[in-house]
Amino acid sequence: MTVVVSTGRRVAPGDVVYASGADCSEWGDVAAGEGCCTRLVAGEASVDVAEERQIIATRLGVVQWSESTVSVHRALKRRRESAHVALIANDANDTDAPSVLAKSTTVFGPGLGDTVHVRVVRVTRVFAYGEIIAVNGVWCSNSSVGVGLAGSFRGVVRLEDIRPFKPRKDKLAPPPPAAAFHAGDVIIATVLSQSDVRQYQLSTMGEHCGVVEAAVVVDRVRVKLQHMPGRRDAMRNPIDGTVHYRWCPLIYPAVA
């Protein structure tokens, strides 16, 4: 039986982070990194199980996968006053480049059910792709000023996971991702599953999920869009009043 502990899980010394049969062809592709060691465990004679090789944690920390290498990094302490994400204050006069995240400690990756901040990189007909920049209000260890970096944690939102939708006679398919997100937007989403070592399937169905920061360029000036009370499907340009389609949170978290 193969056991794999996903990125972001907390483990203690002696916990198994990866296990597989000694004769399994996949075993040679997995290596023990920092904070881990390998051991060989004899199978149980009563159930005729072959030898099992295990990678176990040697310290208290957080599991981190990097391609085929698994490591355990020490968990960093969070400071109460800096561990939360500062959301935009919707100041109509502020047209400077956005500053979404406050200085904070870092985490190594999201887990199932975590809330993440994602900077949208690309939008297609059925998917929205982005880079995960924060997990549960704390900087992600692979986040950076740039976007679309090779080593970053990636998130993907499928068309059916963007917003609730009930088919009607005049509308059988939900609105496309381009009606919800644009490249450069910062969104809040929930982790549904991990589809790859560094890629996560996300959802923005929750009332707290959606676009928290977006901007447009007007006369070569970058203007932040404002949320519209009572609407989840649009934001407003405070300068000329134009409406831009975005999928926004229904409940806005308090500014840290």
XYZ file of N, CA and C in Angstrom:
768
model
N 0.850 -1.201 0.000
C 0.000 0.000 0.000
C 0.880 1.244 0.000
N 0.621 2.167 -0.889
C 1.403 3.393 -0.988
C 0.776 4.487 -0.136
N 1.628 5.168 0.648
C 1.188 6.270 1.498
C 1.936 7.521 1.077
N 1.219 8.605 0.811
C 1.833 9.875 0.424
C 1.194 10.985 1.251
N 2.005 11.698 2.022
C 1.529 12.848 2.791
C 1.730 14.094 1.935
N 0.685 14.861 1.734
C 0.723 15.986 0.806
C 1.457 17.189 1.381
N 1.868 18.081 0.495
C 2.543 19.319 0.871
C 1.671 20.145 1.809
N 2.316 20.708 2.839
C 1.615 21.570 3.775
C 1.142 20.883 5.035
N 1.193 19.539 5.075
C 0.755 18.812 6.258
C 1.820 18.891 7.352
N 1.382 19.061 8.592
C 2.299 19.091 9.724
C 2.578 17.663 10.189
N 3.834 17.372 10.473
C 4.233 16.045 10.924
C 5.164 16.170 12.123
N 5.285 15.076 12.867
C 6.174 15.004 14.025
C 7.249 13.961 13.749
N 8.355 13.977 14.503
C 9.403 12.972 14.305
C 8.837 11.557 14.395
N 9.174 10.735 13.421
C 8.687 9.369 13.380
C 7.481 9.158 12.494
N 6.809 10.237 12.105
C 5.655 10.105 11.215
C 6.097 9.695 9.814
N 5.310 8.825 9.175
C 5.600 8.380 7.816
C 5.074 9.422 6.831
N 5.951 9.925 5.960
C 5.528 10.894 4.946
C 5.399 10.243 3.569
N 6.071 9.114 3.372
C 5.926 8.357 2.125
C 6.256 6.904 2.417
N 5.450 5.989 1.882
C 5.691 4.563 2.062
C 5.247 3.818 0.825
N 6.018 2.780 0.465
C 5.682 1.960 -0.691
C 6.420 0.643 -0.580
N 5.941 -0.360 -1.304
C 6.598 -1.646 -1.292
C 8.031 -1.560 -1.785
N 8.909 -2.346 -1.195
C 10.323 -2.293 -1.557
C 10.555 -2.664 -3.008
N 9.644 -3.475 -3.576
C 9.791 -3.886 -4.969
C 9.005 -2.996 -5.925
N 8.430 -1.911 -5.414
C 7.636 -1.012 -6.253
C 8.551 -0.199 -7.151
N 8.201 -0.131 -8.433
C 9.050 0.587 -9.392
C 9.079 2.079 -9.129
N 8.025 2.604 -8.475
C 7.965 4.043 -8.217
C 8.885 4.464 -7.078
N 9.331 3.513 -6.260
C 10.118 3.863 -5.086
C 11.413 4.568 -5.460
N 12.061 4.095 -6.519
C 13.335 4.687 -6.904
C 13.229 6.127 -7.346
N 12.012 6.584 -7.649
C 11.821 7.961 -8.103
C 11.626 8.936 -6.954
N 11.454 8.434 -5.724
C 11.205 9.296 -4.571
C 12.419 9.285 -3.653
N 12.902 10.474 -3.295
C 14.096 10.597 -2.463
C 13.761 11.329 -1.177
N 14.494 10.998 -0.109
C 14.330 11.668 1.175
C 15.197 12.916 1.203
N 14.588 14.044 1.467
C 15.317 15.301 1.522
C 15.607 15.722 2.947
N 15.713 17.028 3.149
C 16.024 17.592 4.458
C 14.934 17.256 5.467
N 15.348 16.841 6.659
C 14.393 16.537 7.713
C 13.726 15.189 7.580
N 14.256 14.314 6.717
C 13.678 12.981 6.512
C 14.782 11.931 6.476
N 14.399 10.684 6.696
C 15.323 9.570 6.518
C 14.535 8.369 6.010
N 15.260 7.368 5.522
C 14.642 6.175 4.938
C 14.855 4.973 5.847
N 13.827 4.129 5.961
C 13.971 2.900 6.732
C 13.237 1.771 6.020
N 13.655 0.547 6.293
C 13.067 -0.654 5.699
C 12.297 -1.394 6.782
N 11.021 -1.668 6.519
C 10.159 -2.321 7.503
C 9.721 -3.667 6.960
N 9.880 -4.709 7.778
C 9.480 -6.051 7.360
C 7.965 -6.155 7.319
N 7.453 -6.903 6.333
C 6.012 -7.087 6.216
C 5.485 -8.044 7.258
N 4.167 -8.027 7.448
C 3.532 -8.913 8.410
C 3.334 -10.289 7.788
N 3.853 -11.307 8.483
C 3.773 -12.666 7.946
C 2.333 -13.149 7.828
N 1.466 -12.659 8.726
C 0.078 -13.139 8.733
C -0.690 -12.732 7.488
N -0.272 -11.623 6.885
C -0.976 -11.170 5.684
C -0.090 -11.261 4.452
N 1.073 -11.861 4.612
C 1.980 -12.091 3.491
C 2.281 -10.797 2.732
N 2.731 -9.778 3.478
C 3.065 -8.497 2.880
C 4.571 -8.394 2.694
N 5.005 -7.951 1.543
C 6.430 -7.822 1.264
C 7.018 -6.695 2.097
N 8.357 -6.576 2.050
C 9.025 -5.496 2.767
C 8.532 -4.139 2.270
N 8.497 -3.208 3.197
C 8.030 -1.862 2.871
C 9.113 -0.851 3.197
N 9.391 0.023 2.257
C 10.334 1.113 2.505
C 9.548 2.363 2.860
N 10.038 3.064 3.866
C 9.346 4.250 4.348
C 10.300 5.435 4.423
N 9.760 6.616 4.134
C 10.467 7.866 4.407
C 9.765 8.493 5.594
N 10.506 8.716 6.682
C 9.906 9.226 7.906
C 10.486 10.585 8.258
N 9.695 11.353 8.986
C 10.141 12.673 9.433
C 11.096 12.528 10.607
N 12.128 13.347 10.629
C 13.084 13.334 11.736
C 12.965 14.577 12.605
N 11.995 15.440 12.275
C 11.790 16.628 13.096
C 10.360 17.124 12.927
N 9.956 17.991 13.829
C 8.635 18.595 13.769
C 8.626 19.675 12.695
N 7.652 19.618 11.806
C 7.629 20.616 10.742
C 6.511 20.387 9.747
N 6.712 20.928 8.541
C 5.713 20.901 7.475
C 6.275 20.152 6.274
N 5.465 19.256 5.708
C 5.896 18.466 4.550
C 5.987 19.355 3.312
N 7.054 19.164 2.551
C 7.251 19.933 1.320
C 7.756 18.996 0.227
N 7.002 18.881 -0.874
C 7.419 18.099 -2.029
C 8.045 19.011 -3.060
N 9.171 18.596 -3.606
C 9.812 19.301 -4.708
C 10.140 18.261 -5.769
N 9.264 18.185 -6.781
C 9.341 17.127 -7.793
C 9.277 15.772 -7.091
N 10.351 14.953 -7.128
C 10.307 13.622 -6.527
C 11.041 13.557 -5.191
N 11.323 14.689 -4.588
C 12.002 14.737 -3.296
C 11.051 15.285 -2.243
N 10.961 14.585 -1.106
C 10.103 15.033 -0.016
C 10.977 15.463 1.157
N 10.663 16.617 1.731
C 11.416 17.161 2.857
C 10.444 17.584 3.948
N 10.999 17.822 5.130
C 10.224 18.370 6.240
C 10.932 19.630 6.713
N 10.269 20.760 6.562
C 10.837 22.044 6.971
C 10.255 22.452 8.314
N 11.059 23.105 9.106
C 10.586 23.589 10.405
C 9.479 24.615 10.210
N 8.410 24.463 10.952
C 7.300 25.412 10.867
C 7.704 26.720 11.526
N 7.468 27.817 10.817
C 7.815 29.129 11.349
C 6.683 29.669 12.212
N 7.053 30.364 13.263
C 6.049 30.953 14.149
C 5.378 32.127 13.464
N 4.105 32.253 13.694
C 3.354 33.355 13.114
C 3.162 34.459 14.158
N 3.346 35.676 13.754
C 3.065 36.803 14.631
C 1.621 37.253 14.416
N 0.910 37.420 15.519
C -0.510 37.742 15.428
C -0.758 39.015 14.632
N 0.116 39.998 14.806
C -0.141 41.275 14.166
C 0.249 41.300 12.706
N 0.942 40.261 12.208
C 1.393 40.323 10.824
C 1.053 39.086 10.026
N 0.286 38.176 10.595
C 0.034 36.914 9.916
C -1.160 36.946 8.987
N -1.859 38.044 8.939
C -3.054 38.129 8.114
C -2.804 38.952 6.865
N -3.595 38.666 5.859
C -3.501 39.408 4.610
C -4.280 40.708 4.735
N -3.660 41.813 4.338
C -4.350 43.102 4.336
C -5.077 43.250 3.015
N -6.394 43.288 3.066
C -7.177 43.432 1.854
C -7.282 44.903 1.491
N -7.616 45.147 0.233
C -7.685 46.526 -0.224
C -8.814 47.268 0.467
N -8.619 48.580 0.657
C -9.586 49.387 1.392
C -10.561 50.104 0.468
N -10.445 49.873 -0.862
C -11.353 50.476 -1.837
C -11.346 52.006 -1.781
N -10.150 52.578 -1.690
C -10.020 54.033 -1.683
C -10.100 54.531 -3.120
N -11.097 55.327 -3.443
C -11.307 55.781 -4.823
C -10.192 56.683 -5.307
N -9.472 57.328 -4.386
C -8.414 58.255 -4.783
C -7.054 57.590 -4.914
N -6.980 56.319 -4.553
C -5.698 55.621 -4.592
C -5.549 54.933 -5.932
N -4.666 55.443 -6.794
C -4.469 54.860 -8.123
C -3.077 54.284 -8.273
N -2.378 54.119 -7.153
C -1.042 53.547 -7.209
C -1.130 52.047 -7.424
N 0.028 51.447 -7.683
C 0.066 50.001 -7.842
C -0.428 49.346 -6.563
N -1.191 48.238 -6.659
C -1.804 47.648 -5.478
C -0.783 47.019 -4.557
N -1.080 47.060 -3.268
C -0.267 46.393 -2.266
C -1.201 45.525 -1.451
N -1.301 44.239 -1.818
C -2.333 43.381 -1.250
C -1.884 42.704 0.027
N -0.610 42.316 0.095
C -0.174 41.482 1.193
C 0.694 42.243 2.177
N 0.417 42.098 3.441
C 1.256 42.694 4.462
C 2.471 41.814 4.696
N 3.513 42.391 5.308
C 4.691 41.609 5.635
C 4.306 40.565 6.670
N 4.780 39.343 6.487
C 4.409 38.280 7.405
C 5.413 37.161 7.316
N 5.213 36.161 8.168
C 6.001 34.959 8.061
C 5.498 34.158 6.873
N 6.120 33.011 6.594
C 5.764 32.247 5.411
C 5.280 30.853 5.766
N 4.514 30.250 4.853
C 4.143 28.851 4.930
C 4.633 28.185 3.656
N 4.624 26.849 3.653
C 5.263 26.148 2.551
C 4.312 25.662 1.479
N 3.030 25.678 1.713
C 2.104 25.236 0.687
C 0.728 25.003 1.269
N -0.314 25.059 0.433
C -1.683 24.889 0.921
C -2.066 23.435 1.129
N -3.107 23.237 1.916
C -3.681 21.919 2.124
C -5.152 21.930 1.767
N -5.782 20.768 1.806
C -7.189 20.646 1.456
C -8.043 21.522 2.369
N -8.895 22.351 1.772
C -9.774 23.214 2.541
C -9.193 24.556 2.914
N -7.903 24.784 2.638
C -7.276 26.065 2.967
C -7.823 27.187 2.084
N -7.757 28.395 2.603
C -8.111 29.585 1.834
C -6.835 30.205 1.285
N -6.800 30.458 -0.013
C -5.585 30.959 -0.651
C -5.862 32.256 -1.405
N -4.833 33.089 -1.496
C -4.854 34.259 -2.371
C -4.098 33.891 -3.645
N -4.683 34.175 -4.778
C -4.121 33.779 -6.072
C -4.061 34.995 -6.989
N -2.916 35.168 -7.638
C -2.810 36.201 -8.667
C -3.047 35.540 -10.020
N -4.103 35.951 -10.707
C -4.485 35.329 -11.976
C -3.435 35.639 -13.039
N -3.005 34.593 -13.738
C -1.980 34.724 -14.774
C -2.583 34.602 -16.166
N -3.526 33.662 -16.323
C -4.073 33.395 -17.667
C -5.513 32.910 -17.547
N -6.346 33.322 -18.486
C -7.751 32.915 -18.508
C -8.077 32.339 -19.880
N -8.675 31.142 -19.898
C -9.073 30.499 -21.148
C -10.592 30.342 -21.167
N -11.090 29.573 -22.118
C -12.542 29.399 -22.257
C -13.143 28.616 -21.101
N -12.373 27.721 -20.486
C -12.928 26.878 -19.426
C -12.112 26.886 -18.139
N -10.954 27.546 -18.122
C -10.111 27.550 -16.931
C -9.576 28.950 -16.652
N -9.263 29.186 -15.382
C -8.496 30.367 -14.978
C -7.284 29.864 -14.206
N -6.088 30.272 -14.628
C -4.847 29.814 -14.019
C -4.201 30.949 -13.233
N -3.539 30.605 -12.138
C -2.882 31.641 -11.358
C -1.778 31.100 -10.481
N -1.086 32.025 -9.822
C -0.006 31.702 -8.890
C -0.499 31.935 -7.471
N -0.361 30.928 -6.614
C -0.765 31.051 -5.213
C 0.267 31.894 -4.479
N -0.172 33.013 -3.902
C 0.765 33.926 -3.244
C 0.610 33.940 -1.727
N -0.481 33.416 -1.202
C -0.665 33.369 0.251
C -1.594 32.231 0.614
N -1.370 31.649 1.801
C -2.187 30.544 2.301
C -2.713 30.920 3.680
N -4.027 30.924 3.827
C -4.660 31.291 5.095
C -4.141 32.624 5.629
N -3.922 33.575 4.728
C -3.504 34.904 5.130
C -2.033 35.065 5.401
N -1.217 34.062 5.060
C 0.220 34.122 5.306
C 0.956 33.895 3.996
N 2.033 34.645 3.793
C 2.815 34.509 2.560
C 3.141 33.056 2.263
N 2.999 32.666 1.022
C 3.431 31.346 0.561
C 4.922 31.412 0.283
N 5.669 30.366 0.660
C 7.126 30.405 0.550
C 7.607 30.521 -0.878
N 6.764 30.142 -1.868
C 7.177 30.217 -3.264
C 6.611 31.438 -3.967
N 5.939 32.336 -3.232
C 5.392 33.530 -3.860
C 6.494 34.532 -4.112
N 6.250 35.410 -5.074
C 7.259 36.400 -5.435
C 6.573 37.596 -6.042
N 7.334 38.629 -6.324
C 6.767 39.818 -6.951
C 6.303 39.500 -8.356
N 7.044 38.636 -9.065
C 6.667 38.250 -10.414
C 5.561 37.222 -10.401
N 5.006 36.941 -11.566
C 3.951 35.951 -11.683
C 4.374 34.898 -12.686
N 3.734 33.730 -12.575
C 4.008 32.659 -13.515
C 5.395 32.073 -13.372
N 5.966 32.100 -12.160
C 7.310 31.591 -11.965
C 7.307 30.073 -11.961
N 8.409 29.483 -12.436
C 8.462 28.036 -12.610
C 8.359 27.295 -11.285
N 8.890 27.857 -10.199
C 8.913 27.150 -8.932
C 7.727 27.428 -8.034
N 6.741 28.180 -8.485
C 5.644 28.599 -7.617
C 4.555 27.540 -7.541
N 3.714 27.664 -6.496
C 2.522 26.827 -6.416
C 1.461 27.422 -7.331
N 0.846 26.576 -8.132
C -0.117 27.043 -9.121
C -1.528 26.618 -8.725
N -2.492 27.427 -9.118
C -3.888 27.103 -8.871
C -4.684 27.195 -10.159
N -5.700 26.347 -10.280
C -6.563 26.381 -11.460
C -8.020 26.326 -10.995
N -8.840 27.209 -11.556
C -10.273 27.238 -11.257
C -11.022 26.824 -12.517
N -11.782 25.739 -12.422
C -12.559 25.283 -13.564
C -13.822 26.130 -13.717
N -14.370 26.117 -14.919
C -15.583 26.879 -15.216
C -16.698 26.566 -14.226
N -16.894 25.282 -13.930
C -18.003 24.877 -13.056
C -17.744 25.173 -11.583
N -16.497 25.555 -11.227
C -16.165 25.848 -9.833
C -16.073 27.340 -9.545
N -16.407 28.179 -10.525
C -16.298 29.627 -10.323
C -17.483 30.167 -9.540
N -18.704 29.843 -9.985
C -19.901 30.411 -9.363
C -21.047 29.407 -9.423
N -22.020 29.509 -8.515
C -23.203 28.640 -8.609
C -23.966 28.940 -9.898
N -24.494 27.877 -10.511
C -25.208 28.070 -11.779
C -26.270 26.991 -11.944
N -27.470 27.426 -12.317
C -28.562 26.513 -12.642
C -28.944 26.714 -14.107
N -28.837 25.669 -14.921
C -29.178 25.800 -16.349
C -30.630 26.236 -16.539
N -30.825 27.091 -17.530
C -32.167 27.524 -17.913
C -32.364 27.249 -19.399
N -33.599 27.387 -19.844
C -33.882 27.124 -21.251
C -33.107 28.066 -22.165
N -32.945 29.309 -21.716
C -32.259 30.288 -22.551
C -30.767 30.384 -22.257
N -30.301 29.626 -21.256
C -28.879 29.671 -20.909
C -28.478 28.340 -20.289
N -27.844 27.495 -21.097
C -27.506 26.148 -20.654
C -26.132 26.066 -20.007
N -25.238 27.007 -20.317
C -23.867 26.969 -19.798
C -23.599 28.200 -18.940
N -22.747 28.071 -17.912
C -22.416 29.223 -17.070
C -21.569 30.235 -17.827
N -21.479 31.468 -17.331
C -20.636 32.476 -17.981
C -19.186 32.012 -18.043
N -18.431 32.414 -19.058
C -17.036 31.985 -19.192
C -16.159 32.594 -18.100
N -14.981 32.013 -17.857
C -14.070 32.567 -16.850
C -13.713 34.028 -17.089
N -13.692 34.463 -18.354
C -13.348 35.854 -18.660
C -14.379 36.831 -18.109
N -15.580 36.348 -17.784
C -16.595 37.206 -17.177
C -16.449 37.269 -15.666
N -15.452 36.551 -15.128
C -15.234 36.521 -13.679
C -13.866 37.046 -13.281
N -12.830 36.695 -14.071
C -11.455 37.064 -13.726
C -10.719 37.569 -14.958
N -9.743 38.438 -14.720
C -8.822 38.878 -15.761
C -7.399 38.707 -15.251
N -6.455 38.575 -16.168
C -5.051 38.454 -15.786
C -4.640 39.659 -14.947
N -3.958 39.386 -13.830
C -3.536 40.441 -12.921
C -4.432 40.601 -11.713
N -5.661 40.060 -11.766
C -6.562 40.138 -10.613
C -6.015 39.302 -9.458
N -6.334 39.703 -8.247
C -6.039 38.904 -7.059
C -7.362 38.372 -6.531
N -7.444 37.054 -6.371
C -8.694 36.429 -5.936
C -8.469 35.611 -4.673
N -9.545 35.413 -3.929
C -9.555 34.482 -2.805
C -10.286 33.228 -3.257
N -9.707 32.055 -2.960
C -10.311 30.786 -3.363
C -10.083 29.741 -2.276
N -10.806 28.640 -2.394
C -10.674 27.519 -1.469
C -10.064 26.331 -2.198
N -9.148 25.623 -1.534
C -8.480 24.471 -2.143
C -9.408 23.260 -2.115
N -9.696 22.709 -3.302
C -10.524 21.508 -3.416
C -9.690 20.242 -3.401
N -8.575 20.254 -4.130
C -7.728 19.066 -4.224
C -6.371 19.458 -4.782
N -5.440 18.519 -4.683
C -4.105 18.719 -5.243
C -3.972 17.821 -6.458
N -3.900 18.422 -7.637
C -3.864 17.646 -8.870
C -2.449 17.331 -9.318
N -1.461 18.005 -8.739
C -0.064 17.784 -9.092
C 0.768 18.184 -7.885
N 2.089 17.962 -7.977
C 2.956 18.309 -6.857
C 2.837 19.782 -6.516
N 2.713 20.626 -7.535
C 2.655 22.072 -7.308
C 1.389 22.722 -7.875
N 0.401 21.932 -8.240
C -0.823 22.506 -8.804
C -2.034 22.072 -7.993
N -2.909 23.020 -7.719
C -4.075 22.777 -6.881
C -5.344 23.184 -7.616
N -6.396 22.395 -7.413
C -7.701 22.728 -7.974
C -8.447 23.583 -6.963
N -8.953 24.729 -7.411
C -9.547 25.716 -6.516
C -11.018 25.959 -6.839
N -11.707 26.567 -5.877
C -13.107 26.945 -6.064
C -13.335 28.349 -5.516
N -14.193 29.113 -6.207
C -14.588 30.435 -5.716
C -16.093 30.481 -5.442
N -16.672 29.331 -5.120
C -18.105 29.253 -4.827
C -18.459 29.922 -3.501
N -17.559 29.857 -2.532
C -17.850 30.360 -1.196
C -18.176 31.842 -1.170
N -18.936 32.255 -0.156
C -19.343 33.651 -0.060
C -18.162 34.583 0.181
N -17.073 34.056 0.750
C -15.890 34.881 1.010
C -14.913 34.864 -0.158
N -15.242 34.131 -1.220
C -14.317 33.959 -2.344
C -14.655 34.897 -3.502
N -13.638 35.183 -4.303
C -13.825 36.030 -5.470
C -12.701 37.040 -5.606
N -12.897 38.016 -6.473
C -11.870 39.026 -6.749
C -11.823 40.039 -5.605
N -10.647 40.196 -4.999
C -10.477 41.198 -3.943
C -9.690 42.401 -4.443
N -9.016 42.247 -5.572
C -8.304 43.383 -6.149
C -8.238 43.248 -7.662
N -8.609 44.312 -8.348
C -8.545 44.356 -9.809
C -8.297 45.797 -10.219
N -7.751 45.969 -11.408
C -7.428 47.319 -11.871
C -7.586 47.402 -13.379
N -7.786 48.615 -13.858
C -7.828 48.902 -15.289
C -6.929 50.104 -15.543
N -6.531 50.269 -16.795
C -5.686 51.398 -17.176
C -6.543 52.435 -17.890
N -6.561 53.645 -17.357
C -7.312 54.758 -17.944
C -6.339 55.907 -18.186
N -6.170 56.281 -19.461
C -5.231 57.353 -19.817
C -3.847 57.106 -19.219
N -3.380 55.871 -19.344
C -2.061 55.458 -18.884
C -1.914 55.475 -17.362
N -3.014 55.573 -16.659
C -3.003 55.546 -15.198
C -3.724 54.283 -14.731
N -3.108 53.560 -13.827
C -3.694 52.324 -13.310
C -4.681 52.664 -12.193
N -5.928 52.288 -12.398
C -6.993 52.624 -11.456
C -7.561 51.338 -10.853
N -7.623 51.286 -9.537
C -8.205 50.126 -8.869
C -9.726 50.179 -8.935
N -10.315 49.041 -9.272
C -11.772 48.951 -9.329
C -12.357 48.826 -7.926
N -13.588 49.276 -7.778
C -14.284 49.211 -6.498
C -15.383 48.160 -6.541
N -15.595 47.509 -5.387
C -16.719 46.587 -5.282
C -18.025 47.369 -5.253
N -19.075 46.721 -5.708
C -20.403 47.332 -5.746
C -21.296 46.612 -4.739
N -21.725 47.289 -3.681
C -22.559 46.643 -2.657
C -23.775 45.951 -3.272
N -23.982 44.705 -2.860
C -25.133 43.954 -3.341
C -24.907 43.210 -4.639
N -23.731 43.371 -5.254
C -23.453 42.678 -6.517
C -22.192 41.832 -6.389
N -22.290 40.579 -6.843
C -21.127 39.702 -6.872
C -20.534 39.609 -8.267
N -21.260 40.098 -9.262
C -20.856 39.845 -10.644
C -20.171 41.028 -11.312
N -19.870 42.107 -10.574
C -19.289 43.275 -11.239
C -18.556 44.168 -10.247
N -17.624 44.986 -10.808
C -16.924 46.027 -10.059
C -17.029 47.323 -10.861
N -16.738 48.444 -10.198
C -16.953 49.748 -10.820
C -15.667 50.557 -10.868
N -15.467 51.257 -11.990
C -14.364 52.199 -12.104
C -14.776 53.491 -11.396
N -14.066 53.900 -10.341
C -14.494 55.083 -9.585
C -14.325 56.393 -10.345
N -13.557 56.387 -11.432
C -13.307 57.629 -12.168
C -14.426 57.935 -13.158
N -14.753 56.954 -14.010
C -15.776 57.216 -15.030
C -17.069 56.431 -14.813
N -17.119 55.607 -13.764
C -18.347 54.892 -13.441
C -18.632 53.669 -14.280
N -17.723 53.286 -15.169
C -17.953 52.107 -16.003
C -17.949 50.838 -15.158
N -18.741 49.872 -15.588
C -18.880 48.603 -14.872
C -18.044 47.537 -15.570
N -17.281 46.777 -14.792
C -16.439 45.700 -15.317
C -16.858 44.398 -14.639
N -17.071 43.366 -15.445
C -17.542 42.099 -14.903
C -16.430 41.374 -14.155
N -16.694 41.058 -12.900
C -15.816 40.267 -12.047
C -16.701 39.446 -11.102
N -16.166 38.303 -10.638
C -16.873 37.518 -9.631
C -16.284 37.874 -8.274
N -17.058 38.526 -7.424
C -16.560 39.133 -6.191
C -17.085 38.415 -4.946
N -16.415 38.599 -3.810
C -16.920 38.024 -2.556
C -18.238 38.672 -2.149
N -19.083 37.883 -1.511
C -20.328 38.419 -0.966
C -20.098 38.967 0.435
N -19.171 38.313 1.148
C -18.802 38.743 2.497
C -17.356 39.205 2.452
N -17.096 40.441 2.841
C -15.752 40.992 2.791
C -15.090 40.863 4.148
N -13.912 40.179 4.208
C -13.199 40.083 5.484
C -12.757 41.465 5.945
N -12.623 41.620 7.243
C -12.166 42.898 7.788
C -10.720 43.141 7.408
N -10.370 44.401 7.186
C -8.995 44.748 6.838
C -8.116 44.541 8.045
N -6.957 43.850 7.847
C -6.059 43.569 8.965
C -5.375 44.834 9.424
